[in-house]
C-alpha cells in the first residue's frame, strides 16, 4: 500500500495552518503503511540556500558542520529539529557542502536543498514523526506527505519518502516501478547520483533530469508516462508547483479535492475529512495516465 | 428511524447492530452519520432494512449485501457492494474502482461516475451507472447486466463470459473477445426494467449491447493441440 497526502494552498490565509492540516491528513493515512513517514513543506522562498540535513549523531554533527563551514568562509545558521536541521546560507555553497559531507560527515545525509523546501522523514508512525519534527506548527504554501509500507528497499530513514533529487523538488510514490534498475543506469550515465536502491528515488531523479533539461513539471510528468514502467501514483512538489500522476492501469488509489482555498490530494477520501469546506469541495478521482498540475 | 453516529459509536458496533437485525425486524429504517470515509461500512447485512449513509464512504461499503438497501449520500471508495448477493445499493455520488466486483445478485446504482474495473468478474449482479465508467470494466464478467448511461473507458468487457453490457455513450475500446451484438426484444424489455428500477432517465433504444464473442473461453476442437 503506502499512503500519500498533498496540499497546495490558494488562499494565503491558510498558510499558517499548512503544517497542521497536512499532519492531520497524514496521520489519517497511517493504516496504509507503518514503516516510515515523511513530509515536505514549502515555506516562502528566501534568497540564498536552505538545506535540510539529517544526522544519526545530531548532538554533535550540526555544530561541527557549522564550524567547518564557517572556518571556510561559508557563514550559516541552523535550526535543529530532532534528528534534522535546517541550515541557511546567504550565499549558496552547495557543491562545497556536498564535498564536506562526503569527506568528513558520514553520519549526515542531505534531505533537501533549495530556497523553499524542508523535508523531514524518519522510521516510525506518522503520528510520532510529525510530533518529533513539530510539523503541526509549520507554515507554508504547499506540501506533501507519505507513510510507507516498504516493498522495494530497506526500512531506513533514507528509504522513506519524500525523495528530493533537485533544488526545491520532491516526490512521493505509492506503487512499485519495474524498470527502475535500467533507468537508474541510464540516468547515472548522465551524471546523476543516487543515495538509495529505492525505485521511487529513480522516479524523482528522472523528473529532476527532465526539468533540468528545460521541461516544466507538467511536461516532465507527461514524459514519465512513456519512460516509467510499473505501478504508480505520484505526487510531486516544486518551488511553486504541485503535480499528480497515475499510471495507465491506476490500481493505486487517488482522490483530489479542490475548493477556492486549496487543492488537496489523498490516497483515500478519509484524509480530507478535517479540511475546511470539504463538504462543498469538488472531489474527483484523477484519471489514469493523465497529468494534473497546479502552479502559482 | 434509528440513527447511529459514527463520531459516537464504533464501526464494529455499527456493523454488529445492523448485521444482527432479524428478518422480521420492525426497525427497517437506519441512518449513519459522520461516515468520514470509513472502510467496510454496512457490510454483511442480511435483513430487509434500509440504511442511509449521510456522507462519503471508504473501501468496501455494503460488501456481501443480502436483502438490505444501502444508500450512500456521497461518494463511495473502492470495492463498493463487492460480492453483493441481493438487495440494492445506491451511490448518489461517484464510485471508485471495482464497484460491484464479483457481485452475484441484487442491484447497484451509481448516480455519478464509476471508475476503473466496474463490475469486474460480476456473477449475476445488475449494475446501472448514470454517468461514465473507467477502463477494464466488466473484465471476465460472467453473468448479470452492466448498464452505462455515459461513456465506457478502454478494454470494456475484456475476456467476457456471459454478462451483458449496455452502453448509451461512446466506448473507447472493446477488450479481447467482446463484441457489439444486436438489441433484440428481450433486451429492450430487460433494459427498460433496469432503467426504471435505477431511476435513470434514458430510453432503451439509445443503447448498444455488447457481449462475448465466445472465442476465448469456450473449448475449440481446432485448438486441441495447444493444450
mmCIF file of N, CA, C and O in Angstrom, chain B residues 1-6 9 13-14 17-18 21-22 25-33 49-54:
data_model
loop_
_atom_site.group_PDB
_atom_site.id
_atom_site.type_symbol
_atom_site.label_atom_id
_atom_site.label_comp_id
_atom_site.label_asym_id
_atom_site.label_seq_id
_atom_site.Cartn_x
_atom_site.Cartn_y
_atom_site.Cartn_z
ATOM 1 N N UNK B 1 -36.997 6.366 12.647
ATOM 2 C CA UNK B 1 -35.690 5.992 12.065
ATOM 3 C C UNK B 1 -34.625 5.858 13.151
ATOM 4 O O UNK B 1 -34.555 6.668 14.065
ATOM 5 N N UNK B 2 -33.840 4.784 13.068
ATOM 6 C CA UNK B 2 -32.743 4.575 14.018
ATOM 7 C C UNK B 2 -31.507 5.316 13.503
ATOM 8 O O UNK B 2 -31.189 5.218 12.321
ATOM 9 N N UNK B 3 -30.841 6.037 14.390
ATOM 10 C CA UNK B 3 -29.664 6.801 13.973
ATOM 11 C C UNK B 3 -28.423 6.296 14.685
ATOM 12 O O UNK B 3 -28.433 6.110 15.902
ATOM 13 N N UNK B 4 -27.376 6.053 13.901
ATOM 14 C CA UNK B 4 -26.090 5.686 14.502
ATOM 15 C C UNK B 4 -25.068 6.728 14.059
ATOM 16 O O UNK B 4 -24.872 6.953 12.855
ATOM 17 N N UNK B 5 -24.458 7.386 15.050
ATOM 18 C CA UNK B 5 -23.491 8.441 14.756
ATOM 19 C C UNK B 5 -22.088 7.871 14.949
ATOM 20 O O UNK B 5 -21.701 7.525 16.067
ATOM 21 N N UNK B 6 -21.339 7.787 13.866
ATOM 22 C CA UNK B 6 -20.004 7.183 13.948
ATOM 23 C C UNK B 6 -18.996 8.058 14.694
ATOM 24 O O UNK B 6 -17.884 7.622 14.961
ATOM 25 N N UNK B 9 -20.182 6.208 18.087
ATOM 26 C CA UNK B 9 -20.099 4.748 18.189
ATOM 27 C C UNK B 9 -19.054 4.207 17.233
ATOM 28 O O UNK B 9 -18.728 4.833 16.225
ATOM 29 N N UNK B 13 -19.348 -1.688 16.215
ATOM 30 C CA UNK B 13 -20.678 -1.717 16.844
ATOM 31 C C UNK B 13 -21.767 -1.456 15.809
ATOM 32 O O UNK B 13 -22.831 -2.074 15.849
ATOM 33 N N UNK B 14 -21.495 -0.512 14.895
ATOM 34 C CA UNK B 14 -22.466 -0.221 13.837
ATOM 35 C C UNK B 14 -22.757 -1.484 13.031
ATOM 36 O O UNK B 14 -23.915 -1.876 12.843
ATOM 37 N N UNK B 17 -24.626 -4.167 15.013
ATOM 38 C CA UNK B 17 -26.048 -3.835 15.188
ATOM 39 C C UNK B 17 -26.835 -4.111 13.910
ATOM 40 O O UNK B 17 -27.895 -4.740 13.935
ATOM 41 N N UNK B 18 -26.297 -3.656 12.795
ATOM 42 C CA UNK B 18 -27.021 -3.827 11.532
ATOM 43 C C UNK B 18 -27.083 -5.301 11.120
ATOM 44 O O UNK B 18 -28.104 -5.772 10.619
ATOM 45 N N UNK B 21 -29.856 -7.630 12.837
ATOM 46 C CA UNK B 21 -31.294 -7.409 12.652
ATOM 47 C C UNK B 21 -31.956 -8.689 12.111
ATOM 48 O O UNK B 21 -31.504 -9.228 11.096
ATOM 49 N N UNK B 22 -33.010 -9.187 12.770
ATOM 50 C CA UNK B 22 -33.684 -10.400 12.272
ATOM 51 C C UNK B 22 -34.494 -10.094 11.014
ATOM 52 O O UNK B 22 -34.795 -8.929 10.732
ATOM 53 N N UNK B 25 -37.532 -7.784 11.474
ATOM 54 C CA UNK B 25 -37.313 -6.610 12.324
ATOM 55 C C UNK B 25 -38.301 -5.488 12.026
ATOM 56 O O UNK B 25 -38.678 -5.278 10.860
ATOM 57 N N UNK B 26 -38.707 -4.798 13.092
ATOM 58 C CA UNK B 26 -39.551 -3.616 12.903
ATOM 59 C C UNK B 26 -38.724 -2.372 12.618
ATOM 60 O O UNK B 26 -39.238 -1.368 12.152
ATOM 61 N N UNK B 27 -37.431 -2.470 12.956
ATOM 62 C CA UNK B 27 -36.556 -1.309 12.765
ATOM 63 C C UNK B 27 -35.957 -1.380 11.352
ATOM 64 O O UNK B 27 -34.850 -1.867 11.156
ATOM 65 N N UNK B 28 -36.730 -0.913 10.404
ATOM 66 C CA UNK B 28 -36.321 -1.107 8.998
ATOM 67 C C UNK B 28 -35.619 0.111 8.411
ATOM 68 O O UNK B 28 -35.086 0.031 7.316
ATOM 69 N N UNK B 29 -35.638 1.243 9.120
ATOM 70 C CA UNK B 29 -35.009 2.449 8.569
ATOM 71 C C UNK B 29 -33.876 2.902 9.484
ATOM 72 O O UNK B 29 -34.083 3.159 10.676
ATOM 73 N N UNK B 30 -32.667 2.993 8.900
ATOM 74 C CA UNK B 30 -31.487 3.366 9.677
ATOM 75 C C UNK B 30 -30.748 4.478 8.958
ATOM 76 O O UNK B 30 -30.732 4.521 7.720
ATOM 77 N N UNK B 31 -30.128 5.351 9.731
ATOM 78 C CA UNK B 31 -29.227 6.320 9.099
ATOM 79 C C UNK B 31 -27.899 6.313 9.844
ATOM 80 O O UNK B 31 -27.848 6.086 11.053
ATOM 81 N N UNK B 32 -26.834 6.543 9.074
ATOM 82 C CA UNK B 32 -25.492 6.556 9.641
ATOM 83 C C UNK B 32 -24.924 7.962 9.449
ATOM 84 O O UNK B 32 -24.820 8.447 8.307
ATOM 85 N N UNK B 33 -24.555 8.598 10.572
ATOM 86 C CA UNK B 33 -23.995 9.952 10.498
ATOM 87 C C UNK B 33 -22.471 9.896 10.606
ATOM 88 O O UNK B 33 -21.923 8.980 11.213
ATOM 89 N N UNK B 49 -33.739 -4.214 5.490
ATOM 90 C CA UNK B 49 -33.683 -2.889 6.107
ATOM 91 C C UNK B 49 -33.108 -1.888 5.108
ATOM 92 O O UNK B 49 -32.479 -2.286 4.121
ATOM 93 N N UNK B 50 -33.331 -0.596 5.370
ATOM 94 C CA UNK B 50 -32.761 0.455 4.531
ATOM 95 C C UNK B 50 -31.788 1.269 5.372
ATOM 96 O O UNK B 50 -32.163 1.788 6.423
ATOM 97 N N UNK B 51 -30.543 1.339 4.919
ATOM 98 C CA UNK B 51 -29.507 2.077 5.645
ATOM 99 C C UNK B 51 -29.081 3.258 4.777
ATOM 100 O O UNK B 51 -28.626 3.070 3.650
ATOM 101 N N UNK B 52 -29.263 4.456 5.294
ATOM 102 C CA UNK B 52 -28.857 5.645 4.549
ATOM 103 C C UNK B 52 -27.608 6.231 5.200
ATOM 104 O O UNK B 52 -27.611 6.557 6.386
ATOM 105 N N UNK B 53 -26.544 6.306 4.431
ATOM 106 C CA UNK B 53 -25.271 6.805 4.946
ATOM 107 C C UNK B 53 -25.144 8.274 4.541
ATOM 108 O O UNK B 53 -25.127 8.598 3.346
ATOM 109 N N UNK B 54 -25.088 9.168 5.525
ATOM 110 C CA UNK B 54 -25.071 10.611 5.238
ATOM 111 C C UNK B 54 -23.635 11.101 5.053
ATOM 112 O O UNK B 54 -23.050 11.687 5.959
#
